[in-house]
Tab-separated table of C-alpha atoms in Angstrom:
chain	number	residue	atom	x	y	z
A	1	GLU	CA	105.472	167.027	22.191
A	2	ALA	CA	102.972	167.878	24.920
A	3	GLN	CA	99.583	168.217	23.376
A	4	VAL	CA	95.837	167.740	23.455
A	5	THR	CA	94.346	166.136	20.375
A	6	GLN	CA	90.748	166.041	19.232
A	7	ASN	CA	89.011	164.116	16.502
A	8	PRO	CA	87.331	164.793	14.226
A	9	ARG	CA	88.321	168.395	13.561
A	10	TYR	CA	85.260	169.020	11.411
A	11	LEU	CA	81.960	167.182	11.388
A	12	ILE	CA	78.662	167.753	9.656
A	13	THR	CA	75.884	165.478	10.829
A	14	VAL	CA	72.120	165.251	10.979
A	15	THR	CA	69.751	165.651	13.876
A	16	GLY	CA	69.508	162.589	16.073
A	17	LYS	CA	72.548	160.707	14.815
A	18	LYS	CA	74.737	159.803	17.783
A	19	LEU	CA	78.313	161.006	17.623
A	20	THR	CA	81.445	160.998	19.728
A	21	VAL	CA	84.249	163.526	19.711
A	22	THR	CA	87.457	162.079	21.090
A	23	CYS	CA	89.986	163.937	23.187
A	24	SER	CA	93.372	162.722	24.303
A	25	GLN	CA	96.242	164.330	26.219
A	26	ASN	CA	99.782	163.089	26.717
A	27	MET	CA	100.714	165.263	29.696
A	28	ASN	CA	99.381	162.968	32.429
A	29	HIS	CA	97.025	165.684	33.624
A	30	GLU	CA	94.299	164.646	36.015
A	31	TYR	CA	91.893	167.435	35.159
A	32	MET	CA	90.210	167.570	31.772
A	33	SER	CA	87.206	169.483	30.472
A	34	TRP	CA	85.045	170.229	27.465
A	35	TYR	CA	83.941	173.655	26.277
A	36	ARG	CA	81.794	175.014	23.535
A	37	GLN	CA	82.386	178.389	21.955
A	38	ASP	CA	79.617	180.315	20.268
A	39	PRO	CA	79.675	183.811	18.747
A	40	GLY	CA	78.817	186.430	21.325
A	41	LEU	CA	78.786	183.927	24.184
A	42	GLY	CA	82.402	183.077	24.751
A	43	LEU	CA	83.660	179.749	26.013
A	44	ARG	CA	81.308	177.789	28.244
A	45	GLN	CA	82.235	174.646	30.106
A	46	ILE	CA	80.142	171.559	29.335
A	47	TYR	CA	81.655	168.911	31.601
A	48	TYR	CA	84.838	168.416	33.512
A	49	SER	CA	86.685	165.519	35.067
A	50	MET	CA	88.948	165.595	38.074
A	51	ASN	CA	90.327	162.122	37.464
A	52	VAL	CA	89.481	158.680	36.116
A	53	GLU	CA	85.809	157.864	36.723
A	54	VAL	CA	85.215	161.314	38.279
A	55	THR	CA	83.152	163.677	36.134
A	56	ASP	CA	80.837	166.583	36.852
A	57	LYS	CA	78.619	169.040	35.031
A	58	GLY	CA	79.813	172.416	33.923
A	59	ASP	CA	77.622	175.337	32.944
A	60	VAL	CA	75.918	173.808	29.894
A	61	PRO	CA	75.765	169.992	30.235
A	62	GLU	CA	72.315	169.408	28.692
A	63	GLY	CA	72.435	167.126	25.670
A	64	TYR	CA	75.972	165.877	26.338
A	65	LYS	CA	77.604	162.936	28.050
A	66	VAL	CA	81.191	162.222	28.930
A	67	SER	CA	83.225	159.352	30.263
A	68	ARG	CA	86.679	159.069	31.791
A	69	LYS	CA	87.820	155.486	31.748
A	70	GLU	CA	91.478	156.316	31.248
A	71	LYS	CA	93.479	159.282	32.394
A	72	ARG	CA	94.506	160.371	28.921
A	73	ASN	CA	91.098	160.195	27.199
A	74	PHE	CA	87.936	162.201	27.743
A	75	PRO	CA	85.395	161.682	24.948
A	76	LEU	CA	82.352	163.894	24.471
A	77	ILE	CA	79.184	162.075	23.445
A	78	LEU	CA	76.120	163.572	21.818
A	79	GLU	CA	73.446	160.889	22.006
A	80	SER	CA	70.919	162.779	19.882
A	81	PRO	CA	72.463	165.909	18.407
A	82	SER	CA	70.248	168.885	17.658
A	83	PRO	CA	70.908	172.017	15.569
A	84	ASN	CA	71.454	174.119	18.712
A	85	GLN	CA	74.544	172.013	19.384
A	86	THR	CA	76.178	173.403	16.277
A	87	SER	CA	79.275	174.983	17.734
A	88	LEU	CA	83.055	174.974	18.057
A	89	TYR	CA	84.113	172.500	20.742
A	90	PHE	CA	87.359	172.523	22.674
A	91	CYS	CA	88.786	169.888	24.933
A	92	ALA	CA	91.298	170.997	27.551
A	93	SER	CA	93.532	169.492	30.186
A	94	ARG	CA	94.907	171.400	33.116
A	95	ARG	CA	98.088	171.553	35.127
A	96	GLU	CA	97.624	173.710	38.203
A	97	ASP	CA	95.746	176.708	36.800
A	98	GLU	CA	97.017	176.602	33.221
A	99	GLN	CA	94.686	175.019	30.699
A	100	TYR	CA	95.960	173.416	27.514
A	101	PHE	CA	93.370	173.369	24.781
A	102	GLY	CA	92.995	171.009	21.878
A	103	PRO	CA	92.724	172.405	18.343
A	104	GLY	CA	88.929	172.387	18.358
A	105	THR	CA	86.150	170.467	16.623
A	106	ARG	CA	83.759	172.390	14.450
A	107	LEU	CA	80.412	170.600	14.564
A	108	THR	CA	77.429	171.371	12.372
A	109	VAL	CA	74.120	169.636	13.043
A	110	THR	CA	71.534	169.984	10.277
B	1	ARG	CA	74.981	191.642	34.712
B	2	LYS	CA	77.383	189.200	33.099
B	3	GLU	CA	79.881	187.555	35.450
B	4	VAL	CA	82.858	188.572	33.354
B	5	GLU	CA	82.632	191.477	30.954
B	6	GLN	CA	84.995	192.654	28.266
B	7	ASP	CA	84.734	195.302	25.604
B	8	PRO	CA	84.576	193.239	22.391
B	9	GLY	CA	86.363	195.954	20.380
B	10	PRO	CA	87.880	195.739	17.909
B	11	PHE	CA	90.749	197.857	19.102
B	12	ASN	CA	92.465	199.020	15.952
B	13	VAL	CA	95.984	200.339	16.655
B	14	PRO	CA	99.149	201.047	14.643
B	15	GLU	CA	102.349	199.119	15.153
B	16	GLY	CA	104.301	200.437	18.095
B	17	ALA	CA	101.262	201.713	19.956
B	18	THR	CA	100.417	200.955	23.555
B	19	VAL	CA	96.981	199.472	24.116
B	20	ALA	CA	95.139	198.444	27.265
B	21	PHE	CA	92.131	196.224	27.874
B	22	ASN	CA	90.051	195.903	30.976
B	23	CYS	CA	87.913	193.054	32.197
B	24	THR	CA	85.392	193.414	35.010
B	25	TYR	CA	84.092	190.576	37.137
B	26	SER	CA	81.052	190.488	39.358
B	27	ASN	CA	81.844	187.758	41.898
B	28	SER	CA	83.878	189.149	44.763
B	29	ALA	CA	84.891	185.588	45.716
B	30	SER	CA	86.959	185.329	42.535
B	31	GLN	CA	90.509	184.355	43.330
B	32	SER	CA	92.257	183.333	40.115
B	33	PHE	CA	92.625	185.519	37.061
B	34	PHE	CA	94.164	184.918	33.666
B	35	TRP	CA	94.549	186.336	30.204
B	36	TYR	CA	94.387	183.951	27.281
B	37	ARG	CA	95.068	184.726	23.662
B	38	GLN	CA	93.040	183.224	20.848
B	39	ASP	CA	93.922	183.534	17.205
B	40	CYS	CA	91.148	183.289	14.652
B	41	ARG	CA	89.628	179.790	14.616
B	42	LYS	CA	92.407	178.455	16.832
B	43	GLU	CA	92.517	177.225	20.404
B	44	PRO	CA	93.016	179.652	23.307
B	45	LYS	CA	96.493	179.742	24.830
B	46	LEU	CA	97.525	181.078	28.199
B	47	LEU	CA	99.149	184.478	27.887
B	48	MET	CA	99.668	185.188	31.551
B	49	SER	CA	98.257	184.735	34.999
B	50	VAL	CA	97.319	187.852	36.928
B	51	TYR	CA	98.700	188.156	40.428
B	52	SER	CA	97.628	190.502	43.177
B	53	SER	CA	100.897	192.385	42.911
B	54	GLY	CA	100.642	192.628	39.147
B	55	ASN	CA	103.028	190.954	36.762
B	56	GLU	CA	104.980	191.724	33.652
B	57	ASP	CA	106.215	189.535	30.828
B	58	GLY	CA	108.168	191.442	28.228
B	59	ARG	CA	105.807	193.879	26.539
B	60	PHE	CA	102.791	192.601	28.459
B	61	THR	CA	101.689	193.800	31.881
B	62	ALA	CA	98.712	192.454	33.802
B	63	GLN	CA	97.190	194.040	36.866
B	64	LEU	CA	94.425	193.215	39.306
B	65	ASN	CA	92.249	195.740	41.090
B	66	ARG	CA	90.235	193.850	43.687
B	67	ALA	CA	88.511	196.919	45.085
B	68	SER	CA	86.993	197.776	41.717
B	69	GLN	CA	86.851	194.142	40.588
B	70	TYR	CA	88.681	194.339	37.321
B	71	ILE	CA	91.841	193.092	35.700
B	72	SER	CA	93.770	194.804	32.967
B	73	LEU	CA	96.202	193.877	30.228
B	74	LEU	CA	98.632	196.421	28.829
B	75	ILE	CA	100.532	195.753	25.628
B	76	ARG	CA	103.442	198.034	24.814
B	77	ASP	CA	105.098	198.463	21.421
B	78	SER	CA	102.350	196.519	19.622
B	79	LYS	CA	103.415	194.109	16.883
B	80	LEU	CA	101.406	192.890	13.923
B	81	SER	CA	101.596	189.436	15.487
B	82	ASP	CA	99.729	190.688	18.560
B	83	SER	CA	96.539	190.791	16.477
B	84	ALA	CA	94.219	188.311	18.173
B	85	THR	CA	91.334	188.044	20.600
B	86	TYR	CA	92.262	188.352	24.266
B	87	LEU	CA	90.133	186.379	26.692
B	88	CYS	CA	89.777	187.238	30.336
B	89	VAL	CA	89.293	184.235	32.626
B	90	VAL	CA	88.153	184.356	36.234
B	91	LYS	CA	87.781	181.544	38.721
B	92	VAL	CA	86.145	181.546	42.118
B	93	GLY	CA	88.189	179.926	44.847
B	94	GLY	CA	87.291	176.248	45.210
B	95	SER	CA	85.385	176.140	41.935
B	96	TYR	CA	86.385	173.901	39.052
B	97	ILE	CA	84.506	175.981	36.528
B	98	PRO	CA	86.348	179.010	35.168
B	99	THR	CA	84.334	181.810	33.618
B	100	PHE	CA	85.528	183.186	30.325
B	101	GLY	CA	84.843	186.644	29.045
B	102	ARG	CA	83.684	186.988	25.451
B	103	GLY	CA	87.032	188.402	24.440
B	104	THR	CA	88.472	191.651	23.170
B	105	SER	CA	89.604	191.789	19.563
B	106	LEU	CA	92.885	193.559	18.809
B	107	ILE	CA	93.965	194.493	15.307
B	108	VAL	CA	97.460	195.906	14.888
B	109	HIS	CA	98.018	197.510	11.492
B	110	PRO	CA	101.207	198.681	9.755
């Protein structure tokens, strides 16, 4: 089954404790991206990757890092999470113009 | 002015009704347009792309008005299962960062 998976699905953590949210797709897509979704603000792109070892900033990259060492994986790293990073995060991969989203990761930073 | 604007609703309609949403965009260089559907707390899923000539998929019709810079989504014969948030997505030609609207909430009641 073609899909994008994310882990964990839910995470509660404390300020400053490094965390990684994993994302994996099995569709051999070159393009992958990360979004956050906040009430009243809609989906905003954090980072995207055009291919292995090629990443670039989206609209709201501050406080996040990404890496793309393999085509299928695109982890999102929060080196020092802060409460304003509490949000719903979606990973997506893209074929042509259609984006396939993962199920989301609900992150709470206290 | 926001780049992509949608009426958040909710649009509350009875089963069988016809309902239409609009989405306005501010960047005249926008070239790609989409409607995504998002169920509560779930990932967005592509509903349909919007072509210059307009397109129809069953009960759903999408249209683009470049002169007035808006796209529309028409849903005929509404079903209970159509209840969701509908996201408008716009992308400028050559950009890798799509812009999402905040979404329009639709509630179809018996």
